[in-house]
Every structure is written in structure tokens, then in C-alpha cells.
Tab-separated table of C-alpha atoms and ligand atoms in Angstrom:
chain	number	residue	atom	x	y	z
A	1	UNK	CA	18.765	0.426	-20.044
A	2	UNK	CA	18.641	1.765	-16.505
A	3	UNK	CA	20.207	0.110	-13.456
A	4	UNK	CA	18.001	-0.206	-10.387
A	5	UNK	CA	19.647	-0.937	-7.054
A	6	UNK	CA	18.582	-0.954	-3.399
A	7	UNK	CA	20.731	-0.287	-0.342
A	8	UNK	CA	20.198	0.277	3.344
A	9	UNK	CA	20.657	3.694	4.914
A	10	UNK	CA	22.355	4.159	8.260
A	11	UNK	CA	22.282	7.143	10.632
A	12	UNK	CA	25.107	8.900	8.737
A	13	UNK	CA	22.796	8.956	5.688
A	14	UNK	CA	20.245	11.096	7.536
A	15	UNK	CA	20.495	14.075	5.139
A	16	UNK	CA	19.805	11.850	2.127
A	17	UNK	CA	16.950	10.110	3.914
A	18	UNK	CA	15.456	13.459	4.908
A	19	UNK	CA	15.680	14.768	1.322
A	20	UNK	CA	13.937	11.710	-0.152
A	21	UNK	CA	11.293	11.670	2.567
A	22	UNK	CA	10.549	15.350	1.970
A	23	UNK	CA	10.239	14.661	-1.764
A	24	UNK	CA	7.763	11.860	-0.916
A	25	UNK	CA	5.662	14.032	1.408
A	26	UNK	CA	5.638	16.838	-1.178
A	27	UNK	CA	4.606	14.469	-3.979
A	28	UNK	CA	1.981	12.393	-2.150
A	29	UNK	CA	0.985	14.087	1.137
A	30	UNK	CA	-2.274	12.124	1.270
A	31	UNK	CA	-0.513	8.746	1.270
A	32	UNK	CA	1.324	9.031	4.572
A	33	UNK	CA	0.469	9.245	8.247
A	34	UNK	CA	2.889	12.157	8.722
A	35	UNK	CA	3.098	15.692	7.350
A	36	UNK	CA	5.681	17.662	5.417
A	37	UNK	CA	5.852	20.412	8.042
A	38	UNK	CA	6.403	17.888	10.849
A	39	UNK	CA	9.227	16.086	9.068
A	40	UNK	CA	10.856	19.331	7.893
A	41	UNK	CA	11.013	20.383	11.541
A	42	UNK	CA	12.841	17.265	12.789
A	43	UNK	CA	16.400	17.761	14.059
A	44	UNK	CA	19.489	15.865	12.926
A	45	UNK	CA	19.338	13.928	16.193
A	46	UNK	CA	15.750	12.806	15.518
A	47	UNK	CA	16.680	11.660	11.995
A	48	UNK	CA	19.646	9.741	13.326
A	49	UNK	CA	17.469	8.093	15.992
A	50	UNK	CA	14.901	7.138	13.359
A	51	UNK	CA	17.505	5.503	11.179
A	52	UNK	CA	18.996	3.684	14.158
A	53	UNK	CA	15.581	2.284	15.136
A	54	UNK	CA	14.467	0.910	11.798
A	55	UNK	CA	15.736	-0.665	8.642
A	56	UNK	CA	15.500	1.934	5.874
A	57	UNK	CA	15.982	1.040	2.225
A	58	UNK	CA	16.770	3.475	-0.587
A	59	UNK	CA	16.242	2.597	-4.257
A	60	UNK	CA	18.468	4.238	-6.847
A	61	UNK	CA	18.060	4.427	-10.588
A	62	UNK	CA	21.413	4.920	-12.307
A	63	UNK	CA	22.728	6.136	-8.947
A	64	UNK	CA	19.954	8.709	-8.379
A	65	UNK	CA	17.595	8.229	-5.403
A	66	UNK	CA	14.218	7.082	-6.696
A	67	UNK	CA	12.376	5.431	-3.797
A	68	UNK	CA	12.230	4.632	-0.124
A	69	UNK	CA	10.750	2.112	2.284
A	70	UNK	CA	11.233	1.412	5.984
A	71	UNK	CA	10.654	-1.544	8.314
A	72	UNK	CA	10.137	-0.875	12.022
A	73	UNK	CA	9.999	-3.682	14.600
A	74	UNK	CA	6.836	-3.370	16.711
A	75	UNK	CA	7.242	-6.554	18.744
A	76	UNK	CA	9.445	-9.639	18.931
A	77	UNK	CA	7.782	-11.239	15.893
A	78	UNK	CA	6.030	-8.291	14.181
A	79	UNK	CA	7.182	-5.327	12.120
A	80	UNK	CA	5.523	-2.446	10.266
A	81	UNK	CA	6.347	-1.551	6.669
A	82	UNK	CA	6.274	2.254	6.376
A	83	UNK	CA	7.198	5.259	4.202
A	84	UNK	CA	6.819	3.428	0.876
A	85	UNK	CA	7.396	5.809	-2.014
A	86	UNK	CA	8.699	5.758	-5.584
A	87	UNK	CA	9.259	9.041	-7.428
A	88	UNK	CA	6.761	9.555	-10.264
A	89	UNK	CA	9.446	9.238	-12.986
A	90	UNK	CA	10.396	5.768	-11.711
A	91	UNK	CA	6.906	4.279	-11.303
A	92	UNK	CA	6.162	1.116	-13.171
A	93	UNK	CA	9.901	0.337	-13.472
A	94	UNK	CA	10.143	-2.390	-10.828
A	95	UNK	CA	11.671	-0.075	-8.201
A	96	UNK	CA	8.646	-0.586	-5.935
A	97	UNK	CA	8.971	-4.376	-6.159
A	98	UNK	CA	12.683	-4.193	-5.365
A	99	UNK	CA	11.994	-2.095	-2.280
A	100	UNK	CA	9.233	-4.364	-0.973
A	101	UNK	CA	11.410	-7.421	-1.596
A	102	UNK	CA	14.293	-5.830	0.320
A	103	UNK	CA	12.009	-4.936	3.227
A	104	UNK	CA	10.442	-8.409	3.401
A	105	UNK	CA	13.820	-10.104	3.030
A	106	UNK	CA	15.075	-8.149	6.011
A	107	UNK	CA	11.937	-9.023	8.021
A	108	UNK	CA	12.314	-12.710	7.173
A	109	UNK	CA	16.012	-12.798	8.063
A	110	UNK	CA	15.298	-11.189	11.418
A	111	UNK	CA	12.432	-13.499	12.360
A	112	UNK	CA	9.525	-11.046	11.943
A	113	UNK	CA	6.824	-13.524	10.998
A	114	UNK	CA	4.187	-10.818	10.589
A	115	UNK	CA	4.591	-7.597	8.586
A	116	UNK	CA	1.805	-5.010	8.653
A	117	UNK	CA	1.119	-1.754	6.854
A	118	UNK	CA	-1.595	0.857	6.435
A	119	UNK	CA	-3.042	2.041	3.125
A	120	UNK	CA	-5.461	4.877	2.360
A	121	UNK	CA	-8.684	3.647	0.726
A	122	UNK	CA	-8.483	4.188	-3.020
A	123	UNK	CA	-4.699	3.825	-3.298
A	124	UNK	CA	-5.015	0.999	-5.805
A	125	UNK	CA	-1.388	1.099	-7.021
A	126	UNK	CA	-0.160	0.548	-3.457
A	127	UNK	CA	-2.729	-2.141	-2.654
A	128	UNK	CA	-1.925	-4.110	-5.831
A	129	UNK	CA	1.800	-3.794	-5.153
A	130	UNK	CA	1.431	-5.172	-1.619
A	131	UNK	CA	-0.992	-7.906	-2.726
A	132	UNK	CA	1.628	-9.094	-5.251
A	133	UNK	CA	3.978	-9.612	-2.322
A	134	UNK	CA	1.555	-11.646	-0.231
A	135	UNK	CA	-0.169	-8.935	1.836
A	136	UNK	CA	-3.887	-9.331	2.468
A	137	UNK	CA	-6.435	-6.928	3.892
A	138	UNK	CA	-7.023	-7.527	7.571
A	139	UNK	CA	-10.673	-8.452	7.992
A	140	UNK	CA	-11.146	-6.390	11.161
A	141	UNK	CA	-9.941	-3.187	9.498
A	142	UNK	CA	-12.952	-2.964	7.194
A	143	UNK	CA	-13.587	-3.694	3.538
A	144	UNK	CA	-14.081	-1.664	0.390
A	145	UNK	CA	-17.755	-1.445	1.378
A	146	UNK	CA	-17.050	-0.520	5.005
A	147	UNK	CA	-13.598	1.056	5.291
A	148	UNK	CA	-12.013	1.973	8.606
A	149	UNK	CA	-13.238	5.207	10.191
A	150	UNK	CA	-9.953	6.973	9.417
A	151	UNK	CA	-10.157	6.082	5.715
A	152	UNK	CA	-7.300	3.610	5.999
A	153	UNK	CA	-7.110	-0.146	6.057
A	154	UNK	CA	-4.467	-2.560	7.290
A	155	UNK	CA	-2.738	-5.186	5.201
A	156	UNK	CA	-0.875	-8.093	6.792
A	157	UNK	CA	1.622	-10.556	5.419
A	158	UNK	CA	2.062	-13.642	7.555
A	159	UNK	CA	4.710	-16.118	6.527
A	160	UNK	CA	3.641	-19.757	6.431
A	161	UNK	CA	5.017	-21.520	9.539
A	162	UNK	CA	7.208	-23.852	7.447
A	163	UNK	CA	9.076	-20.838	5.973
A	164	UNK	CA	9.818	-19.111	9.241
A	165	UNK	CA	13.334	-18.610	10.469
A	166	UNK	CA	13.664	-20.412	13.759
B	1	COA	C1	2.653	3.025	-4.220
B	1	COA	C2	3.892	3.162	-5.086
B	1	COA	C3	5.138	3.013	-4.254
B	1	COA	C4	3.854	2.025	-6.111
B	1	COA	O1	4.980	2.191	-6.978
B	1	COA	P1	4.803	1.977	-8.553
B	1	COA	O2	6.108	2.042	-9.226
B	1	COA	O3	3.734	2.923	-8.970
B	1	COA	O4	4.306	0.457	-8.508
B	1	COA	P2	4.113	-0.532	-9.688
B	1	COA	O5	5.425	-0.835	-10.310
B	1	COA	O6	3.331	-1.634	-9.111
B	1	COA	O7	3.252	0.295	-10.715
B	1	COA	C5	1.940	0.704	-10.335
B	1	COA	C6	0.982	0.623	-11.479
B	1	COA	O8	1.220	1.701	-12.379
B	1	COA	C7	1.524	1.200	-13.655
B	1	COA	N1	2.546	2.058	-14.281
B	1	COA	C8	3.344	1.689	-15.277
B	1	COA	N2	4.123	2.714	-15.642
B	1	COA	C9	3.807	3.759	-14.866
B	1	COA	C10	4.273	5.081	-14.799
B	1	COA	N3	5.235	5.549	-15.602
B	1	COA	N4	3.759	5.896	-13.846
B	1	COA	C11	2.802	5.439	-13.017
B	1	COA	N5	2.316	4.176	-13.068
B	1	COA	C12	2.813	3.349	-13.989
B	1	COA	C13	2.016	-0.202	-13.367
B	1	COA	O9	1.802	-1.018	-14.504
B	1	COA	C14	1.144	-0.651	-12.222
B	1	COA	O10	-0.118	-1.067	-12.598
B	1	COA	P3	-0.973	-2.052	-11.639
B	1	COA	O11	-1.057	-1.395	-10.290
B	1	COA	O12	-2.276	-2.168	-12.292
B	1	COA	O13	-0.219	-3.331	-11.554
B	1	COA	C15	3.923	4.518	-5.850
B	1	COA	O14	2.795	4.619	-6.681
B	1	COA	C16	3.998	5.710	-4.910
B	1	COA	O15	5.057	6.068	-4.442
B	1	COA	N6	2.826	6.347	-4.639
B	1	COA	C17	2.786	7.521	-3.759
B	1	COA	C18	3.081	7.154	-2.316
B	1	COA	C19	2.234	6.002	-1.818
B	1	COA	O16	1.064	5.888	-2.154
B	1	COA	N7	2.857	5.156	-0.991
B	1	COA	C20	2.201	4.011	-0.399
B	1	COA	C21	1.710	4.344	0.976
B	1	COA	S1	0.834	2.929	1.669
């Protein structure tokens, strides 16, 4: 029986965050809007700034890093969910659900009524994961028949007004 846990990373965790992010970009370069070479080139200061400007969650399986997700405020009531990744050996274990729950819990607590993310067309595992947590494709971003020009679509999760933190 394995123990899955999630914790937040702060700027002092920048080396760990960098290592997991590089593992993610090496494993699934097509899934992200950034590149391995770009993120390998970032300085300690840039990593620290990143971690100061977002809420970054790390999943661990029996104490070993196994996944990552970030939430970045993009307005007073809106945030983006980014950098979602679970290492191949930990897929299908519930780590992805734990990470999304942690990210959405943080967004809810901080009054971000709308959470958005981008998915590459054809990434069914990611789309089903997000749909399970209440995300829906944004109509304007295209459909399976007419995807966005960049091959990505947007998913949005809007909390019902009655649930919102006032
Ligand atoms: C997207 C991602 C985080 C989802 O994590 P996950 O652990 O695969 O998510 P789930 O627990 O929902 O499992 C995904 C599916 O694989 C199945 N699965 C079960 N065991 C599995 C295993 N050992 N390996 C892979 N998939 C497995 C699950 O049953 C599930 O099926 P479903 O989608 O039909 O419900 C993960 O696949 C990933 O990191 N992919 C690469 C990066 C990426 O695409 N990030 C998202 C950018 S938007």
C-alpha cells in the first residue's frame, strides 16, 4: 500500500521544483507550452520568482516526488492551472486527482471563481481528468471538429455563485 501526499512548494524548494519540472518536460514535451531547453536555462532567481508568484503543489508517493501542478492568479477572480504532470509510474493511482483537488481548493479559498487551463487536442487522459473536476471546454476555443488554430483548447471551471467565498 503506497502513501500519496501533496504539499506546497515555496521558493526555497526551487531545486526540487526544477528537477520535477525537467522530468515532466523530458517525459511529455508535447503537453506543455514551454520547452526543456528554456526551463533548463532559467536561473535560481527566476525559479524563486516563479515559486513566489504562484501556488505550486508537489505530489509524493512514499516520500518520492511523483507529480506537480501550479495555480497562477491572472486577475482578481481568475487563475490558470498549469504544469500538470504525473510521472508515468504513478499514473492511474489517484495522484492526479489529489493534485487537481489541491489546486482547486487553493483557488476556492483565495476567491478565484474561475480557473482556466489549456490542453493539447488528443490529450484524452488530461481532458477526462479535468472534466471529472468540473472543467468544461470553452465554446469559443473550438471543438473536437474545429480545434483552435494552435492545436490547443481551453477548459474552464466556474464555481456556482452559491459556493463562492465572499
Ligand atoms: C494528464 C496526467 C496528469 C493525468 O494523470 P493520470 O494519473 O494519468 O490520470 P488518471 O488517474 O485520470 O489516469 C488516466 C487514465 O489512465 C488510466 N490508467 C490507469 N493506470 C494507468 C497507468 N499505470 N498508466 C497510465 N494510465 C493509467 C486511468 O484509468 C485513466 O483512465 P481514464 O482517463 O479513461 O479515466 C498524466 O497523464 C500526465 O502527466 N501526462 C503527461 C503530461 C500532461 O499531459 N499534462 C497535462 C497538460 S494539460
